[in-house]
């Protein structure tokens, strides 16, 4: 499974930070973030709310563009070693320069430099989805959208919404999403992870997204499942994340196979791999063990992901060629 080429569409850059790297960065700045780790040195949290707090505490050790260069380099080396050939990562100007456009450009420059070097060294391509954080509120989301609009192009390709799904409503973020859409960005939003089917309907209707982050709880409404299938709305499914955070009690209860069998375009991602003790290879292995999915199935899902990627068509064609010739 490790060598199978993989396309990952749902990945948070800070959420992929190796815990040891965050400890080193905190130590270098004389910061104490020790409380967020367990005895084994892994991130420790008991539920989603604590996860978000631990995530933000770890991220507080990232203070400069150079820190993000190092983070991106480490993350892409790891992803490439798991067979990932293309990754779309969520980036938040909230953490990168406090939503100041000038500072954001500097962070972005550093992240892109690391991505260019990783593409040369390991053949992995990275693109960015600028993401507002729901529990930071709609006003900050507008500033984030301005950062996104100012830097939209061949590398910043999308705009998203992450964070606490219980905070506010998707329509509160419609202005930010309208700005991003007008700047030519493609849209996705987290929904149907903690919220039920209505939360998925809301991001489709109110934010006009073309993909949904998670979206798995759509399974609770057969009419919505049929609509997702009909309209070809792609779900960025992160099964290991859902199991680790307790959205589902175990892998066999996860609805990814039922959604797929109902014709919904599903893709596979890790979300925040070290937080959930996962990698892309591990996700594939668990799906294979649980649902009997084989290499041909993963190959087909990677084609779905490449077609749903927010990159330009030349990049997509290159990806599809690599997927097609993966066993040559
Ligand atoms: N930020 C990082 N991971 C997330 C998740 N799974 N849901 C919402 N926000 C997140
Ligand atoms: Zn996520």
CSV table of C-alpha atoms in Angstrom, one decimal, residues 30 36 39 68 83 95 152 243 255:
chain,number,residue,atom,x,y,z
A,30,UNK,CA,11.7,29.1,25.7
A,36,UNK,CA,-0.2,18.9,25.3
A,39,UNK,CA,4.2,10.2,28.2
A,68,UNK,CA,6.6,27.3,8.4
A,83,UNK,CA,3.3,7.5,-1.5
A,95,UNK,CA,-1.7,31.5,12.4
A,152,UNK,CA,-5.2,33.6,-5.2
A,243,UNK,CA,-12.7,7.0,14.5
A,255,UNK,CA,-20.1,5.0,6.4
